[in-house]
Every structure is written in structure tokens, then in C-alpha cells.
Amino acid sequence: MAGFEDASLSLDDFLGGQVRLLQPKQGYRAGVDPVLLAAAVPAEPGARVLELGCGGGQALLCLAARIRDLRLTGVELQPDYADLARRNAAQNAVEMTVVEADLAALPVDLRQMQFDHVIANPPYYRAGAHSPAQDVGRQISLGGATELNLWLDTAARRLAHKGYLHMIQRADRLPEMLSACLGRLGSLEVLPLAARVGRDAELVILRARKGGRAGFKLHAPMILHEGVSHLRDGENYRAEIRAVLREAAALPWPG
């Protein structure tokens, strides 16, 4: 039977305790990335939202804490994490459908559905391009075998006309993401995320629109931390980033 044993899980606060998530003590544990991804989505109440590779449901549940009455669906390949996402939805009293499936073989009923928003936080490394992790769940989360092209194709097929995709990924994989959008998605915008002033951006958030025709936008990097170096213990996020991470504020997407 799928599912983590209770003793192997911790209960962790996100968004200043507005969201409480069960996570494996050993295995994939969410950082700020899914929180930032959720904060970038300009959804309205009642919108249909699909997450590809939802893990334990972190991004969807953070989005639900900011925007009420969303119709949430997650797709997750690993049975243990799909079960964990369902448990986390119940833990936070959020209605969410979790479908256990491979992106390459979605169930027929899901393939007939359209969504206003699709979000994704795909594995950051190509399979075999990073040091192997001992935990299988963490191994898949770091370096999945599914190509980014399939992630983008699946997202485009599931989006309704004028629907939005948001994807967070390593900056060095941006060329793959942009190439996969050609002929599928338009109105591409890229928001680089840099740890500090003067640092290269390690992550990017891609925003794309089904049927969008606006020109490409490469925004100035969003800086996450104060100062040019870490000078003291404790977190030193910039005020607008702290509001995202602790108060469920929307990410201040450039106009």
C-alpha cells in the first residue's frame, strides 16, 4: 500500500503557519522554490489549476492559501508522494484531486480537461547529470527521466485558450524551456531569481500563455536577500520576498 509511515514524516509550517505540510524526514523536502512558484500565479477565485509533478502538494496548497475557491488538480508519478499530497490537502482542509500518473500517459479523463493555469517545478537536472541521492524520491525530484519538452507539451495541451503556464527551473535550462514553447505557447516572460545583488541568477520563473501574442520579455533579476553577502545568523530576505514566504503575498511580478 502506498504511503509514508507516520514516524518517517515531519509536520512543517509554510507561509508563517498558514499552511502545514507533512514531509519525509529523509527524502524530498520542499524549500522556497514551490512557494515562489505559487506566488507568481495570477489566478482568480474559481480558476482551474493543474500542477504537473505535484510532489506532496506544496505549491498547490500555498496557492490555495492566497487565493480561495480554486479547483485544484495535481499529477504525481510516485505513489508515496501522491498519497502524501492527499494527506496534506486534508491536513489543510483544501479540496484537491491528486492523480497518480506519468506525464507521458495521463488518464483519458484528465486528457479531456482544460485548465486556466498549469504550474510545474520539474526536476532541476537531466537524468544522470547530478550526484545520485540515496532516497528514491529525492533522486527523482532532482533528476527525472522526463524531458522538459514533454513537460511543456503536456502543459500546453492542458491549458485553456489564454491560460497561463508558470514553471520554475534552473537558469541554465532556460534554452530548453524556450525552445519547447515554440509553436505551443506565446507571450513568454522570464523572471530570473538571484540570491543577492551582483550574483548570477540560479533559477528562473517562466510565464507563458496559450494563444499569447505579446513579445518576449526578459525581466531584471529579482533579488531574494539583502546585502552582498550573508553577515549574520538567521534569514535576511528582502521585505517583499519575506512577505511572499511568511504572509502568503503575491510575488511582485514586473509590469
XYZ file of C-alpha atoms in Angstrom:
255
model
C 0.000 0.000 0.000
C 1.339 3.432 -0.973
C 2.195 5.968 1.675
C 4.856 7.062 4.146
C 4.742 5.779 7.716
C 3.825 8.495 10.208
C 7.111 8.083 12.065
C 9.047 8.962 8.896
C 7.294 12.321 8.494
C 7.666 15.771 9.998
C 4.939 18.443 10.115
C 6.348 21.734 8.874
C 4.987 25.273 8.729
C 4.877 27.214 5.468
C 3.656 30.781 4.904
C 4.075 31.634 8.554
C 1.964 28.657 9.609
C -0.929 29.307 7.225
C -0.023 26.011 5.571
C 1.183 22.932 7.479
C 2.748 20.173 5.430
C 3.745 16.609 6.161
C 7.155 15.922 4.626
C 9.505 12.938 4.747
C 12.361 13.358 7.198
C 14.545 11.604 4.653
C 13.757 12.331 1.013
C 12.470 15.284 -0.931
C 11.732 18.260 1.327
C 10.397 21.461 -0.177
C 12.332 24.693 0.122
C 11.254 28.138 -1.029
C 11.024 27.211 -4.721
C 7.425 25.871 -4.774
C 6.360 28.798 -2.561
C 7.797 31.323 -5.026
C 6.222 29.423 -7.918
C 2.783 29.541 -6.307
C 3.184 33.231 -5.511
C 3.801 34.037 -9.195
C 0.420 32.704 -10.369
C -2.188 35.454 -11.020
C -5.178 33.176 -10.507
C -8.677 34.378 -9.666
C -11.120 32.620 -7.307
C -12.809 29.731 -9.075
C -9.923 29.151 -11.504
C -8.954 25.631 -12.581
C -5.319 24.895 -11.663
C -3.228 21.857 -12.604
C 0.199 21.073 -11.189
C 2.427 18.646 -13.085
C 4.624 16.712 -10.679
C 2.909 17.999 -7.549
C 5.012 16.059 -5.021
C 3.461 16.460 -1.585
C 1.223 19.286 -2.807
C 3.370 22.155 -1.525
C 2.851 24.613 -4.400
C -0.875 23.974 -4.829
C -1.583 24.326 -1.133
C 0.451 27.536 -0.881
C -1.532 28.882 -3.831
C -4.784 27.872 -2.146
C -3.777 29.797 0.998
C -3.536 33.004 -1.059
C -6.490 32.524 -3.411
C -9.684 30.865 -2.228
C -12.133 28.606 -4.065
C -9.665 27.265 -6.626
C -10.320 23.957 -8.364
C -7.041 22.131 -7.816
C -5.645 19.054 -9.552
C -2.193 17.555 -9.087
C -0.436 14.876 -11.123
C 2.285 12.889 -9.371
C 4.290 9.905 -10.617
C 5.415 8.490 -7.245
C 2.658 6.732 -5.271
C 4.066 7.702 -1.851
C 4.110 11.387 -2.753
C 0.671 11.256 -4.381
C -0.677 9.820 -1.125
C 1.212 12.499 0.825
C -0.355 15.248 -1.310
C -3.820 13.896 -0.479
C -2.961 13.801 3.216
C -1.617 17.365 3.082
C -4.768 18.583 1.363
C -6.837 17.035 4.150
C -4.442 18.446 6.767
C -5.132 21.948 5.406
C -8.860 21.428 4.706
C -8.377 22.048 0.984
C -10.207 20.175 -1.755
C -7.663 18.841 -4.220
C -7.712 15.970 -6.708
C -4.433 14.070 -6.963
C -3.912 11.796 -9.955
C -1.140 9.206 -9.807
C 0.204 9.070 -13.371
C 3.152 9.542 -15.698
C 3.070 12.733 -17.776
C 3.550 10.592 -20.862
C 0.417 8.555 -20.102
C -2.193 10.753 -18.453
C -5.613 9.161 -17.840
C -8.202 9.738 -20.549
C -10.480 11.842 -18.350
C -7.623 14.189 -17.455
C -6.632 14.489 -21.115
C -10.134 15.767 -21.813
C -9.885 18.562 -19.216
C -8.710 22.154 -19.692
C -7.204 24.423 -17.047
C -6.809 28.161 -16.570
C -3.381 27.693 -15.015
C -0.730 24.991 -15.160
C 2.250 25.110 -12.806
C 5.337 22.922 -12.644
C 8.601 22.577 -10.753
C 10.304 19.858 -12.836
C 13.496 18.113 -11.685
C 16.355 20.572 -11.974
C 18.862 18.193 -13.544
C 18.819 15.925 -16.556
C 18.803 12.271 -15.535
C 22.339 11.257 -14.579
C 23.636 14.851 -14.543
C 23.974 15.100 -10.750
C 25.339 13.038 -7.870
C 22.866 10.243 -7.061
C 20.767 10.585 -3.921
C 20.235 7.625 -1.599
C 16.490 8.262 -1.342
C 14.499 7.319 -4.445
C 12.001 10.161 -4.059
C 14.764 12.745 -3.781
C 16.607 11.136 -6.698
C 13.580 11.529 -8.976
C 12.907 15.069 -7.766
C 16.479 16.103 -8.568
C 16.900 14.390 -11.914
C 13.877 12.935 -13.641
C 13.988 10.995 -16.873
C 11.156 13.015 -18.418
C 12.449 15.639 -20.852
C 11.453 19.266 -20.328
C 9.952 19.186 -23.810
C 7.321 16.726 -22.572
C 6.573 18.856 -19.515
C 5.963 21.898 -21.728
C 3.974 19.908 -24.297
C 1.743 18.412 -21.601
C 1.199 21.832 -20.058
C 0.283 23.405 -23.388
C -2.205 20.644 -24.190
C -3.958 21.007 -20.842
C -4.209 24.792 -20.900
C -7.397 26.501 -21.978
C -7.127 29.309 -24.528
C -5.398 32.299 -22.876
C -4.452 30.111 -19.919
C -1.114 30.617 -18.169
C 1.843 28.332 -17.537
C 4.280 29.074 -14.715
C 7.401 26.930 -14.362
C 10.405 27.316 -12.067
C 13.663 25.810 -13.222
C 17.433 26.208 -13.188
C 18.625 29.147 -15.259
C 20.969 27.004 -17.330
C 17.985 25.071 -18.675
C 16.186 28.161 -19.940
C 17.150 27.478 -23.590
C 15.368 24.106 -23.401
C 12.276 25.722 -21.939
C 12.077 28.456 -24.546
C 12.663 26.017 -27.394
C 9.885 23.748 -26.105
C 7.447 26.680 -26.080
C 7.835 27.354 -29.817
C 4.581 26.654 -31.616
C 2.864 25.810 -28.328
C 2.853 28.848 -26.051
C 3.356 32.578 -26.516
C 3.722 35.852 -24.586
C 6.827 34.415 -22.924
C 8.230 36.192 -19.874
C 11.271 35.155 -17.847
C 11.896 36.344 -14.294
C 15.428 35.448 -13.099
C 15.888 34.856 -9.361
C 19.244 35.858 -7.881
C 20.286 35.269 -4.288
C 21.992 38.664 -3.911
C 22.951 41.798 -5.795
C 25.808 41.025 -8.161
C 25.175 37.275 -8.174
C 24.175 35.319 -11.242
C 20.594 34.088 -11.287
C 20.473 30.380 -10.456
C 16.730 29.968 -11.019
C 14.151 31.422 -13.386
C 10.372 31.504 -13.437
C 8.884 31.184 -16.911
C 5.439 32.646 -17.589
C 3.791 31.684 -20.890
C 0.279 31.951 -22.302
C -1.755 29.671 -24.535
C -2.544 31.716 -27.635
C -0.478 34.655 -26.367
C 0.982 37.029 -28.971
C 2.941 39.547 -26.887
C 6.678 39.919 -27.415
C 9.272 38.120 -25.327
C 10.240 39.775 -22.027
C 13.392 39.113 -20.047
C 12.899 40.904 -16.742
C 15.605 42.235 -14.457
C 16.594 39.696 -11.795
C 14.524 39.574 -8.632
C 16.919 39.710 -5.659
C 15.986 37.425 -2.770
C 18.335 38.523 0.047
C 19.546 41.821 1.488
C 23.211 42.780 1.080
C 26.009 41.335 -0.998
C 26.846 38.570 1.487
C 25.403 36.752 4.491
C 26.807 38.592 7.518
C 24.739 37.192 10.405
C 22.777 34.164 11.527
C 19.132 33.925 10.564
C 17.338 34.728 7.349
C 17.743 38.094 5.652
C 15.207 38.040 2.865
C 14.241 41.317 1.276
C 10.930 42.672 2.596
C 8.884 41.778 -0.494
C 10.274 38.222 -0.526
C 9.670 37.805 3.202
C 6.050 38.821 2.611
C 5.761 36.083 -0.017
C 7.315 33.412 2.186
C 5.749 34.328 5.543
C 2.494 36.159 4.716
C 1.295 34.458 1.502
C 1.749 37.653 -0.513
C 1.798 37.539 -4.305
C 5.220 37.674 -5.931
C 5.680 41.250 -7.221
C 5.857 40.322 -10.904
C 7.320 43.161 -13.009
C 4.801 45.144 -15.040
